[in-house]
XYZ file of C-alpha atoms in Angstrom:
784
model
C 11.855 140.470 79.641
C 8.538 138.655 80.047
C 7.620 136.201 82.759
C 10.007 133.326 83.205
C 9.894 130.270 81.057
C 7.428 127.614 82.296
C 8.885 124.165 82.510
C 6.505 121.319 82.585
C 7.428 117.811 83.615
C 5.265 114.892 82.565
C 3.405 113.246 85.461
C 4.534 116.138 87.745
C 1.691 117.813 89.686
C 3.762 120.896 90.090
C 3.477 121.599 86.398
C -0.300 121.635 86.526
C -0.361 124.066 89.423
C 1.945 126.311 87.552
C -0.381 126.463 84.598
C -3.368 127.313 86.777
C -1.556 130.115 88.456
C -0.579 131.504 85.044
C -4.275 131.781 84.044
C -5.102 133.906 87.082
C -6.038 137.489 86.397
C -2.865 138.674 88.046
C 0.638 137.433 86.916
C 2.990 136.314 89.642
C 6.714 135.683 88.866
C 7.730 132.102 89.556
C 11.059 131.418 91.307
C 11.167 127.616 91.469
C 13.848 125.336 90.044
C 13.380 122.031 88.295
C 14.958 119.353 90.518
C 17.838 117.340 89.013
C 16.871 114.507 86.755
C 18.495 111.158 87.677
C 19.298 108.472 85.176
C 21.182 105.217 85.758
C 24.505 104.615 84.071
C 24.602 101.836 81.544
C 20.867 102.425 80.648
C 20.330 100.279 77.606
C 16.851 101.455 76.372
C 17.770 104.167 73.957
C 16.480 106.658 73.024
C 15.005 107.334 76.429
C 12.725 110.306 77.272
C 14.128 112.252 80.155
C 11.823 115.347 80.400
C 9.547 117.738 78.400
C 9.716 121.513 78.710
C 7.172 124.168 77.628
C 7.104 127.958 77.564
C 4.091 129.999 78.840
C 4.763 132.438 76.014
C 2.993 130.274 73.564
C 2.732 132.216 70.310
C 0.176 131.724 67.588
C 2.889 130.516 65.308
C 4.447 128.251 68.001
C 7.655 128.082 70.079
C 11.029 126.702 69.099
C 12.968 124.829 71.919
C 16.698 124.077 72.130
C 19.313 122.855 74.623
C 23.051 123.453 74.898
C 25.915 122.115 76.979
C 28.090 118.975 77.453
C 26.556 116.010 75.692
C 24.775 118.226 73.188
C 26.989 120.730 71.419
C 30.071 120.083 73.641
C 32.062 116.945 74.145
C 30.952 114.284 74.468
C 28.592 115.040 71.563
C 25.304 113.300 70.733
C 24.309 112.074 74.165
C 21.245 114.320 74.585
C 18.719 115.772 72.088
C 15.415 117.795 72.194
C 12.337 117.943 70.000
C 12.243 121.635 69.067
C 8.460 121.808 68.779
C 7.378 119.583 71.698
C 10.267 120.309 74.040
C 10.954 116.640 74.831
C 14.533 115.849 75.932
C 15.897 112.390 75.042
C 18.913 110.240 76.145
C 20.617 108.845 73.047
C 23.623 106.870 74.498
C 24.580 104.834 77.558
C 26.174 106.832 80.324
C 29.276 105.978 82.381
C 29.391 107.539 85.799
C 33.130 106.985 86.071
C 33.540 109.308 83.078
C 30.843 111.925 83.842
C 28.767 111.712 86.981
C 26.454 114.654 85.974
C 25.612 116.972 83.054
C 24.504 120.604 83.289
C 22.442 121.837 80.270
C 20.675 125.078 79.443
C 17.196 125.181 77.806
C 16.042 128.012 75.492
C 12.529 129.060 74.136
C 12.451 131.163 70.922
C 9.678 132.428 68.665
C 9.602 131.616 65.045
C 11.653 134.669 64.325
C 14.402 133.552 66.636
C 13.594 136.027 69.421
C 14.078 134.728 72.975
C 10.784 134.305 74.753
C 12.088 133.236 78.162
C 15.302 133.490 80.125
C 17.447 130.305 79.763
C 16.761 127.698 82.427
C 19.322 125.185 83.868
C 18.662 121.544 83.467
C 20.886 119.115 85.577
C 21.065 115.419 84.746
C 22.626 113.168 87.444
C 24.151 109.793 86.460
C 23.280 107.153 89.060
C 26.237 104.755 89.909
C 26.119 101.042 89.364
C 28.740 98.502 90.613
C 30.386 98.047 87.296
C 34.110 98.335 88.367
C 36.273 95.795 90.154
C 38.832 96.810 92.766
C 42.404 97.313 91.462
C 45.619 96.709 93.505
C 48.198 99.457 93.137
C 50.833 96.902 92.068
C 50.796 93.303 91.004
C 53.497 92.156 93.441
C 54.090 93.562 96.904
C 57.457 92.892 98.590
C 58.307 92.843 102.268
C 61.098 91.604 104.563
C 61.098 90.212 108.056
C 63.842 88.705 110.233
C 63.646 85.027 110.751
C 62.497 84.194 114.234
C 60.298 87.342 114.410
C 57.642 87.377 117.136
C 53.903 87.061 116.230
C 52.300 90.418 115.435
C 55.380 91.778 113.681
C 53.998 93.759 110.722
C 55.737 93.200 107.451
C 53.983 95.371 104.829
C 50.625 96.806 103.635
C 48.778 95.978 100.423
C 46.198 98.457 99.079
C 43.675 98.602 96.222
C 41.323 101.190 94.654
C 37.769 101.058 93.165
C 36.508 103.410 90.450
C 32.925 103.228 91.653
C 31.269 105.858 93.800
C 33.235 105.927 97.067
C 30.098 106.974 98.916
C 28.396 103.722 98.055
C 29.058 100.093 98.851
C 30.210 99.719 95.304
C 33.648 100.997 96.491
C 33.702 99.562 100.016
C 36.736 97.184 99.918
C 37.738 94.290 102.153
C 41.122 92.404 102.068
C 41.878 88.746 102.668
C 44.682 86.164 102.174
C 43.545 83.496 99.774
C 46.631 81.276 100.004
C 49.897 81.204 102.024
C 50.606 77.542 102.456
C 49.710 75.161 105.236
C 51.756 76.889 107.894
C 49.560 79.995 108.070
C 52.407 82.165 109.331
C 50.854 85.511 108.288
C 47.544 87.386 108.651
C 46.059 90.485 106.978
C 43.929 93.348 108.299
C 40.672 93.216 106.227
C 40.183 96.986 106.257
C 43.759 98.365 106.022
C 45.496 95.534 104.141
C 48.408 95.361 106.638
C 50.138 91.946 106.713
C 51.741 90.778 109.986
C 53.234 87.562 111.377
C 50.625 85.336 112.938
C 52.716 82.529 114.455
C 56.257 82.016 115.868
C 58.897 79.824 114.300
C 59.962 81.653 111.139
C 63.205 79.921 110.068
C 64.894 80.952 106.863
C 66.850 77.748 106.570
C 63.749 75.570 107.122
C 61.461 77.704 105.029
C 63.890 77.939 102.143
C 61.980 76.717 99.143
C 62.900 75.893 95.568
C 60.516 76.869 92.743
C 56.821 77.731 92.810
C 54.462 75.594 94.806
C 51.416 75.063 92.636
C 49.109 74.529 95.578
C 50.358 77.136 98.058
C 51.877 79.615 95.586
C 55.157 79.735 97.517
C 58.353 80.769 95.737
C 61.089 78.221 96.286
C 64.728 79.278 95.775
C 67.531 76.803 95.049
C 70.033 75.472 97.591
C 68.167 77.016 100.502
C 69.949 80.343 100.089
C 66.954 82.474 101.072
C 63.548 81.775 102.659
C 60.646 83.370 100.783
C 56.851 83.396 101.363
C 54.512 84.186 98.465
C 50.986 85.124 99.603
C 47.906 85.500 97.340
C 45.827 88.419 98.653
C 42.314 89.494 97.540
C 40.366 92.765 97.554
C 36.506 92.719 97.179
C 34.054 95.647 96.968
C 30.492 95.731 98.343
C 32.200 95.201 101.720
C 33.571 91.918 100.547
C 30.470 90.661 98.728
C 30.978 92.344 95.379
C 33.571 92.273 92.666
C 37.076 90.961 93.565
C 40.693 91.133 92.416
C 43.958 89.474 93.565
C 47.690 90.281 93.900
C 50.876 88.582 95.164
C 52.648 89.534 98.400
C 56.251 88.236 98.520
C 57.809 88.118 102.006
C 61.544 87.463 102.376
C 62.958 86.082 105.591
C 66.145 87.999 106.386
C 68.959 85.861 107.706
C 70.379 85.931 111.225
C 73.394 83.975 112.391
C 71.589 81.031 113.881
C 73.736 78.327 112.208
C 77.449 77.642 112.887
C 79.768 76.575 110.021
C 80.835 72.935 109.842
C 83.689 71.085 108.107
C 82.657 68.751 105.342
C 84.940 66.079 106.824
C 87.126 65.582 109.855
C 90.536 65.085 108.158
C 92.323 66.688 105.213
C 95.670 65.659 103.623
C 98.067 67.962 101.702
C 101.653 68.065 100.359
C 104.214 70.843 99.817
C 107.846 71.112 98.680
C 110.506 72.157 101.148
C 111.938 75.661 100.996
C 108.706 76.886 99.408
C 107.319 80.048 101.005
C 104.283 82.136 100.145
C 102.556 79.283 98.319
C 99.129 77.706 98.898
C 99.164 74.132 100.126
C 95.465 73.223 99.844
C 91.894 73.878 101.035
C 89.641 72.737 103.855
C 85.934 72.770 102.996
C 83.026 73.955 105.164
C 79.294 74.554 104.749
C 77.001 77.024 106.497
C 73.177 77.178 106.233
C 73.095 80.930 106.686
C 72.821 83.378 103.806
C 75.851 83.084 101.504
C 77.950 86.196 101.361
C 76.610 87.656 104.612
C 78.668 88.084 107.803
C 76.506 85.323 109.271
C 77.890 82.984 106.607
C 81.516 84.147 106.274
C 83.897 81.739 108.025
C 87.036 82.474 110.039
C 89.701 79.773 110.457
C 92.301 79.328 113.194
C 95.281 76.954 113.499
C 95.057 75.734 117.084
C 97.856 73.146 117.271
C 100.745 71.626 115.333
C 102.510 74.802 114.142
C 104.683 76.161 116.966
C 107.049 77.969 114.551
C 104.258 79.765 112.697
C 105.209 78.259 109.344
C 101.599 78.039 108.132
C 98.730 80.493 107.724
C 95.085 79.946 106.798
C 92.727 82.458 105.198
C 89.112 82.400 103.971
C 88.200 82.284 100.299
C 85.496 85.003 100.120
C 83.752 83.312 97.209
C 83.548 79.714 98.414
C 83.950 80.261 102.178
C 86.606 77.510 102.240
C 89.850 77.723 104.213
C 93.079 78.131 102.170
C 96.227 76.806 103.917
C 99.539 78.398 102.867
C 103.238 78.276 103.853
C 104.682 81.545 105.151
C 108.102 80.240 106.248
C 110.333 77.871 104.274
C 110.106 74.267 105.449
C 113.124 71.980 105.730
C 112.562 68.344 104.911
C 115.737 67.380 106.744
C 114.458 69.004 109.928
C 110.789 67.956 109.776
C 108.982 66.165 106.992
C 105.404 65.987 108.400
C 102.976 68.324 110.146
C 99.616 67.588 111.773
C 97.579 70.740 112.263
C 94.344 71.201 114.228
C 92.128 73.806 112.573
C 88.896 75.372 113.868
C 86.214 77.427 112.096
C 83.595 79.942 113.217
C 81.667 82.868 111.736
C 82.854 86.431 111.528
C 79.609 87.474 113.275
C 78.770 85.876 116.644
C 75.867 83.416 116.832
C 72.502 84.762 117.909
C 71.525 83.922 121.486
C 68.510 82.107 120.106
C 70.714 79.771 118.027
C 71.088 76.214 119.336
C 74.356 75.689 121.236
C 76.971 73.588 119.443
C 80.714 72.861 119.957
C 83.284 74.610 117.763
C 83.911 72.752 114.519
C 87.410 71.158 114.348
C 89.355 69.359 111.632
C 92.795 67.711 111.336
C 95.074 68.767 108.460
C 98.089 66.533 107.654
C 100.877 68.154 105.590
C 103.785 66.175 104.104
C 107.009 68.032 103.191
C 108.640 66.759 99.987
C 112.441 66.668 99.723
C 114.035 68.706 96.902
C 117.601 69.686 96.036
C 118.611 72.828 97.920
C 121.347 75.304 97.142
C 124.490 75.444 99.309
C 124.466 77.938 102.142
C 127.258 80.179 103.415
C 126.550 80.273 107.131
C 128.723 83.373 107.508
C 127.860 85.830 104.783
C 129.658 88.116 104.430
C 132.887 86.747 105.875
C 135.027 89.567 107.285
C 138.775 89.109 107.800
C 141.775 91.379 108.308
C 145.094 91.123 106.456
C 148.221 93.226 106.931
C 149.224 95.194 103.884
C 152.251 93.741 102.176
C 151.373 90.166 103.154
C 153.602 87.908 101.005
C 152.069 85.990 98.081
C 150.863 82.473 98.917
C 149.876 83.335 102.493
C 146.632 81.588 103.598
C 144.226 84.212 104.896
C 141.008 82.232 105.483
C 138.995 79.141 104.574
C 135.568 80.145 103.265
C 133.242 77.160 102.804
C 129.513 76.534 102.478
C 127.295 73.720 103.742
C 124.789 71.588 101.814
C 121.326 71.448 103.435
C 120.607 68.138 101.685
C 122.024 65.963 104.443
C 120.104 62.924 103.216
C 121.667 63.143 99.768
C 125.272 62.334 98.828
C 126.635 65.501 97.249
C 129.948 67.393 97.144
C 130.686 71.089 96.822
C 133.239 72.946 94.710
C 134.385 76.566 94.975
C 135.490 79.278 92.561
C 136.293 82.966 92.686
C 133.358 84.724 91.112
C 134.697 88.255 91.609
C 138.310 89.237 92.295
C 138.781 92.640 90.616
C 142.479 93.111 91.402
C 143.482 89.459 90.954
C 144.937 89.428 94.479
C 143.562 86.064 95.573
C 143.651 82.380 94.706
C 141.142 79.780 95.918
C 141.379 76.046 96.487
C 138.370 74.651 94.521
C 137.860 71.733 96.948
C 138.899 73.005 100.376
C 137.809 76.630 99.948
C 141.147 77.954 101.281
C 141.872 81.515 100.191
C 145.496 82.599 99.689
C 147.179 85.771 98.518
C 148.360 85.695 94.944
C 150.333 88.929 95.320
C 150.790 91.649 97.908
C 147.801 93.654 99.063
C 148.979 97.220 99.307
C 147.728 100.704 100.063
C 146.672 102.722 98.204
C 144.648 100.887 95.551
C 141.683 101.804 93.377
C 140.137 98.432 94.295
C 139.878 99.305 97.985
C 136.717 100.828 99.371
C 137.439 102.488 102.687
C 140.310 100.094 103.272
C 138.231 97.000 102.339
C 138.683 94.645 99.421
C 135.535 92.817 98.294
C 135.604 89.403 96.599
C 132.810 86.931 95.776
C 133.107 83.165 96.219
C 130.838 80.748 94.348
C 129.884 77.379 95.893
C 128.160 74.766 93.696
C 126.851 71.261 94.377
C 126.950 68.358 91.915
C 123.229 67.516 91.872
C 121.014 67.451 88.794
C 120.403 70.228 88.124
C 123.249 71.760 90.154
C 122.546 74.663 92.474
C 124.947 77.332 93.651
C 125.323 80.052 96.254
C 127.426 83.198 96.458
C 129.390 84.307 99.489
C 130.928 87.729 100.038
C 134.492 87.875 101.323
C 135.332 91.282 102.842
C 139.059 91.710 103.460
C 140.232 94.616 105.574
C 143.726 95.672 104.548
C 145.315 96.711 107.815
C 147.640 99.660 107.573
C 151.323 99.115 108.376
C 153.462 102.038 109.427
C 155.956 101.849 106.596
C 156.288 105.562 105.747
C 157.944 108.323 107.740
C 156.426 111.823 107.670
C 157.708 114.239 105.053
C 158.308 117.927 105.680
C 156.002 120.105 103.578
C 157.215 122.528 102.395
C 160.940 121.944 102.884
C 161.806 125.664 102.813
C 160.520 128.989 104.130
C 161.241 132.661 104.839
C 161.134 134.455 108.181
C 162.291 137.641 109.832
C 165.467 137.372 111.879
C 164.249 139.184 114.990
C 162.640 137.254 117.872
C 159.026 138.171 118.500
C 158.783 140.294 115.338
C 157.845 137.981 112.513
C 160.515 135.494 113.507
C 158.215 132.448 113.141
C 157.580 129.951 110.374
C 154.685 127.474 110.144
C 155.926 123.978 109.341
C 153.786 121.085 108.090
C 154.179 117.392 107.332
C 152.432 114.651 105.378
C 152.439 110.883 105.720
C 151.466 108.281 103.113
C 150.240 105.964 105.874
C 146.574 105.926 106.877
C 145.379 106.475 110.450
C 146.427 105.633 113.066
C 149.932 105.601 111.634
C 149.987 109.238 110.603
C 149.207 112.355 112.620
C 149.797 113.723 115.144
C 153.328 114.478 114.024
C 156.222 115.363 116.321
C 158.697 118.062 115.165
C 162.066 118.687 116.857
C 165.510 120.028 116.096
C 167.956 117.280 115.325
C 169.386 115.894 118.590
C 172.676 115.428 116.741
C 173.066 119.203 116.604
C 172.339 120.494 120.092
C 173.773 123.944 119.227
C 170.650 124.601 117.131
C 168.627 125.120 120.291
C 170.535 128.356 121.024
C 168.946 130.233 118.181
C 165.895 128.152 117.192
C 162.862 126.599 118.849
C 159.961 124.429 117.602
C 156.522 124.398 119.242
C 153.506 122.302 118.321
C 150.735 124.146 116.471
C 148.269 121.280 115.800
C 148.415 117.560 114.962
C 150.017 118.210 111.558
C 151.885 121.515 111.980
C 154.487 123.142 114.198
C 155.892 126.652 114.538
C 159.614 127.400 114.071
C 160.785 130.531 115.932
C 164.111 132.357 116.262
C 165.452 132.860 119.783
C 168.162 135.394 118.953
C 168.555 138.030 116.292
C 170.097 136.406 113.236
C 171.879 137.964 110.285
C 170.275 137.785 106.905
C 170.996 134.832 104.749
C 170.134 131.168 104.153
C 170.160 128.563 106.916
C 169.874 124.806 106.734
C 168.295 123.204 109.820
C 168.269 119.444 110.301
C 164.869 118.465 111.764
C 163.672 115.141 113.138
C 160.045 114.274 112.230
C 158.213 111.353 113.863
C 154.654 110.028 113.303
C 152.270 108.367 115.799
C 152.266 104.903 114.316
C 152.949 101.639 116.071
C 155.883 101.418 116.063
C 156.512 105.076 115.136
C 158.568 106.003 112.084
C 160.941 108.965 112.145
C 163.201 110.635 109.624
C 165.713 113.473 109.753
C 165.097 116.069 107.066
C 166.674 119.361 106.068
C 164.718 122.602 106.381
C 166.024 125.492 104.227
C 165.254 128.784 105.934
C 165.954 132.230 104.475
C 166.313 134.931 107.109
C 165.363 138.312 105.749
C 165.846 141.910 106.929
C 162.958 142.839 109.162
C 160.757 145.835 108.725
C 159.107 147.801 111.465
C 155.951 145.674 111.365
C 157.925 142.432 111.640
C 157.686 141.546 107.944
C 160.501 141.238 105.452
C 161.529 144.420 103.670
C 160.724 144.503 99.980
C 164.235 143.936 98.724
C 165.096 141.381 101.368
C 161.837 139.581 100.793
C 162.484 139.396 97.084
C 165.964 138.037 97.614
C 164.752 135.583 100.224
C 161.907 134.474 98.003
C 164.266 133.961 95.109
C 166.504 131.829 97.278
C 163.777 129.818 98.927
C 163.570 127.458 96.046
C 167.359 126.727 95.865
C 169.961 125.396 98.231
C 171.665 127.710 100.669
C 175.097 127.152 99.069
C 173.844 128.312 95.697
C 172.215 131.350 97.286
C 175.485 132.177 99.082
C 177.409 132.028 95.804
C 174.981 134.417 94.119
C 175.082 136.929 96.969
C 178.850 136.622 97.308
C 179.309 137.178 93.574
C 177.307 140.377 93.710
C 179.346 141.635 96.664
C 182.601 140.753 94.944
C 181.602 142.624 91.834
C 180.887 145.727 93.886
C 184.235 145.375 95.691
C 186.109 144.954 92.438
C 184.492 148.036 91.010
C 185.461 150.089 94.056
C 189.047 148.867 93.991
C 189.376 149.554 90.278
C 188.207 153.143 90.640
C 190.502 153.971 93.639
C 193.729 152.240 92.721
C 195.747 151.769 89.657
C 196.660 148.391 88.404
C 200.366 148.599 89.315
C 199.892 149.682 92.871
C 197.251 147.031 93.340
C 199.757 144.382 92.150
C 202.534 145.597 94.482
C 200.273 145.836 97.402
C 199.042 142.321 96.726
C 202.571 140.952 96.619
C 203.582 142.785 99.795
C 200.715 141.398 101.658
C 201.457 137.888 100.574
C 205.125 138.180 101.542
C 204.523 139.791 104.956
C 201.968 137.310 106.053
C 203.238 133.892 106.927
C 199.800 132.860 108.153
C 197.286 131.742 105.650
C 194.835 134.562 105.396
C 192.127 132.018 104.922
C 192.575 130.905 108.516
C 190.762 134.047 109.563
C 187.767 133.368 107.398
C 185.087 132.068 109.729
C 181.658 130.984 108.564
C 179.126 130.785 111.367
C 176.399 128.237 110.863
C 172.769 129.030 110.635
C 172.624 128.668 114.407
C 174.057 132.197 114.829
C 177.600 133.504 115.306
C 180.300 132.379 117.697
C 183.834 131.126 117.425
C 182.830 127.786 118.725
C 181.019 127.321 115.399
C 184.260 127.255 113.432
C 183.860 123.535 113.113
C 180.696 123.933 111.054
C 182.773 123.653 107.862
C 186.096 122.145 107.086
C 188.673 124.989 106.699
C 190.791 122.666 104.597
C 188.507 123.505 101.724
C 189.933 127.020 101.765
C 193.496 125.926 102.214
C 193.283 123.509 99.268
C 191.286 125.182 96.501
C 192.488 122.552 94.070
C 189.817 120.323 95.590
C 187.266 122.508 93.871
C 188.545 121.884 90.376
C 185.948 120.375 88.037
C 187.737 117.029 88.021
C 188.051 116.749 91.781
C 185.309 115.255 93.909
C 184.026 117.984 96.223
C 184.072 117.276 99.931
C 180.774 116.738 101.696
C 179.295 119.475 103.864
C 178.674 118.576 107.463
C 175.368 120.384 107.535
C 174.084 119.004 104.253
C 171.749 115.987 103.904
C 173.572 112.827 102.915
C 170.954 111.832 100.391
C 171.405 114.864 98.159
C 172.889 114.460 94.699
C 176.088 115.847 93.207
C 175.859 118.484 90.479
C 176.888 117.469 87.009
C 179.967 119.243 85.563
C 181.157 120.634 83.280
C 178.407 122.558 81.568
C 178.497 124.234 78.156
C 179.110 128.011 78.127
C 176.062 129.960 76.876
C 176.372 131.066 73.265
C 175.076 134.584 73.817
C 174.623 137.024 76.734
C 170.834 136.589 76.407
C 171.242 133.052 77.670
C 172.864 134.220 80.919
C 169.558 133.973 82.803
C 168.949 130.428 81.619
C 172.602 129.600 82.396
C 172.294 130.935 85.938
C 168.955 129.124 86.492
C 170.539 125.866 85.410
C 173.375 126.542 87.833
C 170.924 127.256 90.633
C 169.100 124.017 89.931
C 172.363 122.096 89.993
C 173.423 123.815 93.205
C 170.069 122.932 94.781
C 171.061 119.291 94.785
C 174.786 119.843 95.485
C 175.639 118.781 99.067
C 179.249 119.941 98.762
C 178.656 123.658 98.214
C 180.266 125.525 101.149
C 178.737 128.683 102.561
C 181.742 130.861 101.768
C 182.789 132.969 98.828
C 183.966 130.905 95.952
C 182.772 130.934 92.404
C 185.213 128.234 91.457
C 182.964 125.445 92.658
C 179.654 127.029 91.631
C 179.924 125.406 88.266
C 182.475 124.747 85.570
C 182.573 127.798 83.345
C 184.651 126.259 80.580
C 187.683 127.732 78.843
C 187.989 130.957 76.949
C 185.563 132.953 78.996
C 185.690 136.666 78.402
C 185.197 137.207 82.118
C 187.721 136.384 84.796
C 186.704 134.166 87.713
C 184.451 136.047 90.079
C 186.154 134.943 93.281
C 187.445 137.873 95.268
C 190.496 135.881 96.204
C 191.498 134.889 92.709
C 190.454 138.087 90.989
C 192.594 140.153 93.313
C 195.701 138.263 92.268
C 195.329 138.492 88.485
C 197.771 140.537 86.354
C 195.442 140.826 83.341
C 193.341 143.790 82.370
C 189.651 143.168 82.340
C 186.868 144.625 80.196
C 183.605 144.746 82.155
C 181.433 146.345 79.496
C 179.760 143.026 78.856
C 178.089 143.301 82.314
C 175.658 145.853 80.874
C 174.219 143.044 78.714
C 173.264 141.030 81.798
C 170.405 143.273 82.778
C 169.702 146.393 84.851
C 171.180 144.870 88.048
C 174.666 144.575 86.493
C 174.550 147.706 84.307
C 175.501 149.899 87.301
C 178.473 147.631 88.082
C 179.634 147.870 84.496
C 179.525 151.659 84.685
C 181.484 151.780 87.959
C 184.066 149.123 87.272
C 184.559 149.477 83.550
C 185.673 153.089 83.527
């Protein structure tokens, strides 16, 4: 490239020197730079010549000049232009330094053919600042808070502003000031930093509480003195306070402290409440407090100091109004006390600040009148508990259950009625309240709950409207020992050897309730002392005893009279019969299978009936043996010879030993006359009573109808067993004549060994095979 482009500036001596050097015989490369061109913003003379440039490569045809850059061919467009032939650069629009503080352009020199003659040269245009911008606060309203009573110098907040002018010039040098804050002058501002602090003591929220805007001082006033507020007008000015200015508002709130005690609006309050009312509000006591509403410094706390020794009243604070609400927590009785005079105090929840002026506690007198109203009757004893013996006769007074009327200052009468009497056992005097039995109160009853009978009595006054009350009458039905214990079960089976299964567990029950029941006392009947030779009874627990054999006993049924006594007051006792079946003992002390079956079959019937059945079986076997060994004629002769040779009644040698064991001294157990006079056992004769049988047993009904077929034999025998069970006259010796009336025309002869041995008639025993497998063998032996 050629020598650099020569830039010439009008009125610049440097340009002339440059041209002279260019004309020297020897070319020297220039390395200088055109200094920046300054132009003031807001220049109004437009167009305005800024500079002229020329190239030292002047061609015969001329040079074409051009510029490029912001303000020319880049945004913002149209600010600068150049004369392409003369090289003059012009300003075509006013400049704003706050938008662009400088422009950097490039100048070009071209020949007429568009070929570059010089390297491009930079051209810098600097925009000179003017104070054309006011300061701006960052916000229109600044807010700060400070406690009332704050010391001077307490900083509250800082206000700040900005200026768009050149910060390196005075155009942006700001200073702050307070234009207006009222006459008090409580605050000051730092002119350089904008920090606002308290300037004087004595900030009082309650005194400085304003209402509305003060036109002169610009102070915000709030209604009712609820909050103290200062509104300051602050100013910012550039040129170090001598230039352009702007203003803003600084709002300072005084935060409340508890420097004011609450006070009652008046010294006395009057209220009224109905008696017997509880949990209701009686009225309010009113207070006022200058401190901030809703804050702990404002919230009141009330105390009842005097006039309520029983604690019938309570007072609480209404959180919305700060008033005291008096209420009744215990029912009041007009007849006892109709007026109250309470002394009430008030103070804040938060303690007063030490700086607050001292003042006595606020007190007020509250007078409460109690109004009289009709009150319901009252059962002083509720429930009423009484005790009555069971079986008490009807019409017996058991108690007088009355109520009282609290309305002693009113003339009223009470009446009574049974409200609940589920069993209809009671009757009530409607005027006197006397309760009597209508019928007997007995155990057991579905209306008793654990031995108690519950009834409800209604008492009603005769006021308008009438009021009533309900009393509970709890009647304990006392148990009376009117039942003797009963043996359960009344029969049993045991082995006849002492120490080897020869025990039986006995039990008893009693319809009476404790303490008239267990423990039970078991003993052998004292009327039969011989029982103690073979039997003993020992206590097992409160309801059971153990019966044991003392000597080895033969198999068979035994009837033991026992005496059972309860533990009531006085005790009740009763003699009862125990039917015991003694079985054949096995090696392990238990009944053998056959003996056990026989004993079990007989346990449910009387011993006489069991004896008849066993004796009948033995007789049948004996008859079969006699029939097979002897002929009928010889048997008849032998029978007659025996009867003639013997003057003594053979029946005198028949001894039946009682269940107490053997022994000739037991021959009195049964009356031998029953054997000597068999006619007593005819169906029409009344059988004699057994000495060992209970007197209360029944007599079997006779005669009975003969079964129509052999298949009914079992039912016939069972009916006979049942009849014998209740037959006290059945003797424990062999006789089938008194077992039951067999009727006439029976195909079988009487089964008695005595009678059957004397008969002259032939017998056919084939019918025995129809009685079952037990008699089929007898039929085979005896019938052939």
